Amino acid sequence: MTQSTQTRELYLAAAEVVAKLLAAPEVAAAWHEDSALPKLSVRGLAGHLAAQVFFIPAMLAEPVPVEPVISIHEYYARVSWIGSDIDSPFNQAIRAGGEQDAAGGPGDLAERVAACVEELRVTLPAAPDRAVRRPTWGPWSISFDDFVTSRLLEVLVHSDDLAYSVGVPTPEFPAVAVETVVDLLSRIALRRHGATDVLRALSRAERAPASISAL
């Protein structure tokens, strides 16, 4: 199995978990309540989680960018949103986008995600590993498979956020998917906090820093 094939299979497995979580009655029951994330409602969080599925076909529908391709690690080193203020324009746009995606209600959102996952079962395995780019990025792009990996990270992190927000257990994901995301988060944490803090956090509770949060 190639790395590309594994990445896409892991993503599809994770997207199926998202579809089931969004269809849970607990999500609908808490739809208008605050989520565990500041200034974000359950419906807004659900919409943002769903967007991590909708992004895949949307990116493939865009023209191939001309900007140079960088690695996924360089991508996370360049993005401006990591550690940004909760009221930054980027984070405000995230909240607004989540609300917009969820505007049709919990049933509509769950149905749209389930339909998108079914579509991706057919289209994702055959999609070319072309360059992709979002307009909010700088003058660079990343490979499609790296973008899929970045969405896998978002799916795992925000599935936990949503499950915690509505009082259900965090869904289980394939072990390799979790390992992939933890590896990526570890590299981001190293850049943000430095080797000493990360090593201490992982090995020395008596002198561990208060946080080595990657995001």
CSV table of C-alpha atoms in Angstrom, one decimal:
chain,number,residue,atom,x,y,z
A,1,MET,CA,0.0,0.0,0.0
A,2,THR,CA,1.4,3.4,-1.0
A,3,GLN,CA,1.5,6.3,1.5
A,4,SER,CA,-1.0,8.1,-0.7
A,5,THR,CA,-3.4,5.2,-0.6
A,6,GLN,CA,-3.1,4.8,3.2
A,7,THR,CA,-3.6,8.5,3.8
A,8,ARG,CA,-6.9,8.5,1.8
A,9,GLU,CA,-8.1,5.3,3.4
A,10,LEU,CA,-7.5,6.7,6.9
A,11,TYR,CA,-9.3,9.9,6.0
A,12,LEU,CA,-12.3,8.0,4.6
A,13,ALA,CA,-12.5,5.9,7.8
A,14,ALA,CA,-12.3,9.1,9.9
A,15,ALA,CA,-15.0,10.8,7.8
A,16,GLU,CA,-17.3,7.9,8.4
A,17,VAL,CA,-16.9,8.4,12.1
A,18,VAL,CA,-17.7,12.1,11.7
A,19,ALA,CA,-20.9,11.3,9.8
A,20,LYS,CA,-22.0,9.0,12.7
A,21,LEU,CA,-21.1,11.6,15.3
A,22,LEU,CA,-23.0,14.3,13.6
A,23,ALA,CA,-26.1,12.1,13.3
A,24,ALA,CA,-26.1,11.4,17.1
A,25,PRO,CA,-29.2,12.5,18.9
A,26,GLU,CA,-27.1,14.2,21.6
A,27,VAL,CA,-25.7,16.6,18.9
A,28,ALA,CA,-29.2,17.6,17.9
A,29,ALA,CA,-30.3,18.0,21.5
A,30,ALA,CA,-27.5,20.4,22.3
A,31,TRP,CA,-27.6,22.2,18.9
A,32,HIS,CA,-28.3,25.7,20.3
A,33,GLU,CA,-26.0,25.3,23.4
A,34,ASP,CA,-22.5,26.6,23.9
A,35,SER,CA,-19.7,24.1,22.9
A,36,ALA,CA,-16.6,23.4,24.9
A,37,LEU,CA,-14.8,26.0,22.8
A,38,PRO,CA,-15.0,29.7,23.6
A,39,LYS,CA,-17.5,31.7,21.6
A,40,LEU,CA,-18.5,28.7,19.5
A,41,SER,CA,-21.9,27.0,19.7
A,42,VAL,CA,-22.5,23.3,19.3
A,43,ARG,CA,-24.0,23.9,15.9
A,44,GLY,CA,-21.1,26.1,14.8
A,45,LEU,CA,-18.6,23.5,16.0
A,46,ALA,CA,-20.6,20.8,14.2
A,47,GLY,CA,-20.6,22.9,11.0
A,48,HIS,CA,-16.8,23.4,11.3
A,49,LEU,CA,-16.3,19.7,11.7
A,50,ALA,CA,-18.5,19.0,8.7
A,51,ALA,CA,-16.5,21.4,6.7
A,52,GLN,CA,-13.5,19.2,7.0
A,53,VAL,CA,-15.4,16.7,4.9
A,54,PHE,CA,-16.8,19.2,2.5
A,55,PHE,CA,-13.3,20.7,1.9
A,56,ILE,CA,-12.1,17.7,0.0
A,57,PRO,CA,-14.3,17.8,-3.1
A,58,ALA,CA,-14.3,21.6,-3.0
A,59,MET,CA,-10.5,21.6,-3.2
A,60,LEU,CA,-10.4,19.2,-6.1
A,61,ALA,CA,-12.9,21.4,-8.0
A,62,GLU,CA,-10.5,24.4,-7.8
A,63,PRO,CA,-8.0,25.1,-10.6
A,64,VAL,CA,-4.6,23.7,-10.1
A,65,PRO,CA,-2.6,26.5,-8.4
A,66,VAL,CA,0.6,27.9,-9.8
A,67,GLU,CA,2.2,28.8,-6.5
A,68,PRO,CA,5.1,26.6,-5.4
A,69,VAL,CA,4.4,23.5,-3.4
A,70,ILE,CA,5.7,23.3,0.2
A,71,SER,CA,5.6,20.4,2.7
A,72,ILE,CA,2.9,19.9,5.3
A,73,HIS,CA,5.4,20.8,8.0
A,74,GLU,CA,6.3,24.0,6.3
A,75,TYR,CA,2.6,24.7,5.9
A,76,TYR,CA,2.0,24.6,9.6
A,77,ALA,CA,5.1,26.7,10.2
A,78,ARG,CA,3.7,29.4,7.9
A,79,VAL,CA,0.0,29.6,8.8
A,80,SER,CA,-0.9,32.6,10.9
A,81,TRP,CA,-3.8,31.1,12.8
A,82,ILE,CA,-1.9,28.9,15.1
A,83,GLY,CA,-2.0,30.5,18.5
A,84,SER,CA,-3.9,33.5,17.2
A,85,ASP,CA,-6.3,35.5,19.3
A,86,ILE,CA,-9.8,34.1,19.6
A,87,ASP,CA,-11.2,37.3,18.1
A,88,SER,CA,-8.8,37.5,15.2
A,89,PRO,CA,-10.4,37.9,11.8
A,90,PHE,CA,-9.5,34.3,11.0
A,91,ASN,CA,-11.2,32.9,14.1
A,92,GLN,CA,-14.2,35.0,13.5
A,93,ALA,CA,-14.5,33.7,10.0
A,94,ILE,CA,-14.2,30.1,11.3
A,95,ARG,CA,-17.1,30.7,13.7
A,96,ALA,CA,-19.2,32.3,11.0
A,97,GLY,CA,-18.4,29.6,8.5
A,98,GLY,CA,-19.4,26.9,11.0
A,99,GLU,CA,-22.7,28.6,11.6
A,100,GLN,CA,-23.3,28.9,7.9
A,101,ASP,CA,-22.7,25.2,7.2
A,102,ALA,CA,-25.0,24.3,10.1
A,103,ALA,CA,-27.8,26.7,9.1
A,104,GLY,CA,-30.1,23.9,7.8
A,105,GLY,CA,-30.2,22.2,11.2
A,106,PRO,CA,-28.6,19.0,12.6
A,107,GLY,CA,-30.5,16.6,10.3
A,108,ASP,CA,-29.6,18.5,7.2
A,109,LEU,CA,-26.0,18.7,8.2
A,110,ALA,CA,-25.7,15.0,9.0
A,111,GLU,CA,-27.4,14.0,5.7
A,112,ARG,CA,-25.1,16.3,3.7
A,113,VAL,CA,-22.0,14.9,5.4
A,114,ALA,CA,-23.1,11.3,4.9
A,115,ALA,CA,-23.8,12.0,1.2
A,116,CYS,CA,-20.4,13.6,0.8
A,117,VAL,CA,-18.6,10.6,2.4
A,118,GLU,CA,-20.4,8.3,0.0
A,119,GLU,CA,-19.3,10.4,-2.9
A,120,LEU,CA,-15.7,10.5,-1.6
A,121,ARG,CA,-15.7,6.6,-1.4
A,122,VAL,CA,-15.7,6.7,-5.2
A,123,THR,CA,-13.8,9.9,-6.0
A,124,LEU,CA,-11.1,10.1,-3.4
A,125,PRO,CA,-9.1,6.9,-4.3
A,126,ALA,CA,-8.9,8.0,-7.9
A,127,ALA,CA,-8.1,11.7,-7.3
A,128,PRO,CA,-4.7,12.9,-8.6
A,129,ASP,CA,-2.2,14.1,-6.1
A,130,ARG,CA,-2.1,17.6,-7.5
A,131,ALA,CA,-1.3,20.8,-5.8
A,132,VAL,CA,-4.1,22.6,-3.9
A,133,ARG,CA,-4.4,26.0,-2.4
A,134,ARG,CA,-6.9,28.0,-0.4
A,135,PRO,CA,-7.2,31.8,-1.0
A,136,THR,CA,-6.4,32.6,2.7
A,137,TRP,CA,-2.9,31.1,2.3
A,138,GLY,CA,0.2,32.9,1.3
A,139,PRO,CA,1.9,32.6,-2.1
A,140,TRP,CA,2.3,28.8,-1.8
A,141,SER,CA,0.4,25.6,-2.1
A,142,ILE,CA,0.6,22.0,-0.8
A,143,SER,CA,0.0,18.6,-2.3
A,144,PHE,CA,-3.5,17.2,-2.2
A,145,ASP,CA,-2.4,14.3,0.0
A,146,ASP,CA,-0.9,16.6,2.5
A,147,PHE,CA,-4.1,18.6,2.5
A,148,VAL,CA,-6.0,15.3,3.2
A,149,THR,CA,-3.6,14.7,6.1
A,150,SER,CA,-4.3,18.2,7.5
A,151,ARG,CA,-8.0,17.5,7.3
A,152,LEU,CA,-7.5,14.3,9.2
A,153,LEU,CA,-5.9,16.3,12.0
A,154,GLU,CA,-8.9,18.6,12.0
A,155,VAL,CA,-11.3,15.7,12.1
A,156,LEU,CA,-9.8,14.0,15.1
A,157,VAL,CA,-9.3,17.2,17.1
A,158,HIS,CA,-12.8,18.6,16.5
A,159,SER,CA,-14.6,15.2,16.9
A,160,ASP,CA,-13.2,15.2,20.4
A,161,ASP,CA,-14.3,18.8,20.9
A,162,LEU,CA,-17.9,18.0,19.7
A,163,ALA,CA,-18.2,14.7,21.6
A,164,TYR,CA,-17.1,16.4,24.8
A,165,SER,CA,-19.4,19.3,24.2
A,166,VAL,CA,-22.5,17.1,23.9
A,167,GLY,CA,-21.6,14.6,26.6
A,168,VAL,CA,-20.8,11.5,24.5
A,169,PRO,CA,-17.5,9.4,24.5
A,170,THR,CA,-14.9,10.6,22.0
A,171,PRO,CA,-15.2,8.4,18.9
A,172,GLU,CA,-12.5,5.8,18.3
A,173,PHE,CA,-10.4,6.3,15.2
A,174,PRO,CA,-8.0,3.8,13.5
A,175,ALA,CA,-4.8,3.6,15.5
A,176,VAL,CA,-2.7,4.6,12.5
A,177,ALA,CA,-4.9,7.7,12.0
A,178,VAL,CA,-4.2,8.7,15.6
A,179,GLU,CA,-0.5,8.1,15.3
A,180,THR,CA,-0.4,10.2,12.1
A,181,VAL,CA,-2.1,13.1,13.8
A,182,VAL,CA,0.0,12.8,17.0
A,183,ASP,CA,3.2,12.8,14.9
A,184,LEU,CA,2.0,16.0,13.2
A,185,LEU,CA,1.0,17.7,16.4
A,186,SER,CA,4.3,16.8,18.0
A,187,ARG,CA,6.2,18.5,15.2
A,188,ILE,CA,4.1,21.6,15.5
A,189,ALA,CA,4.5,21.6,19.3
A,190,LEU,CA,8.3,21.4,18.8
A,191,ARG,CA,8.3,24.5,16.7
A,192,ARG,CA,6.1,26.4,19.1
A,193,HIS,CA,7.6,25.4,22.4
A,194,GLY,CA,11.1,24.1,21.7
A,195,ALA,CA,12.7,20.7,22.3
A,196,THR,CA,13.3,21.1,26.1
A,197,ASP,CA,9.7,21.8,27.0
A,198,VAL,CA,8.3,19.0,24.7
A,199,LEU,CA,10.8,16.5,26.1
A,200,ARG,CA,10.0,17.4,29.7
A,201,ALA,CA,6.3,17.3,29.1
A,202,LEU,CA,6.6,13.8,27.7
A,203,SER,CA,9.1,12.4,30.2
A,204,ARG,CA,9.4,14.5,33.4
A,205,ALA,CA,6.1,15.3,35.2
A,206,GLU,CA,8.0,17.0,38.0
A,207,ARG,CA,9.4,19.7,35.7
A,208,ALA,CA,6.9,19.6,32.8
A,209,PRO,CA,5.7,23.0,31.4
A,210,ALA,CA,2.1,24.0,31.9
A,211,SER,CA,1.4,23.4,28.2
A,212,ILE,CA,2.9,22.2,25.0
A,213,SER,CA,-0.3,22.6,23.0
A,214,ALA,CA,0.4,22.5,19.3
A,215,LEU,CA,-2.6,24.6,18.3
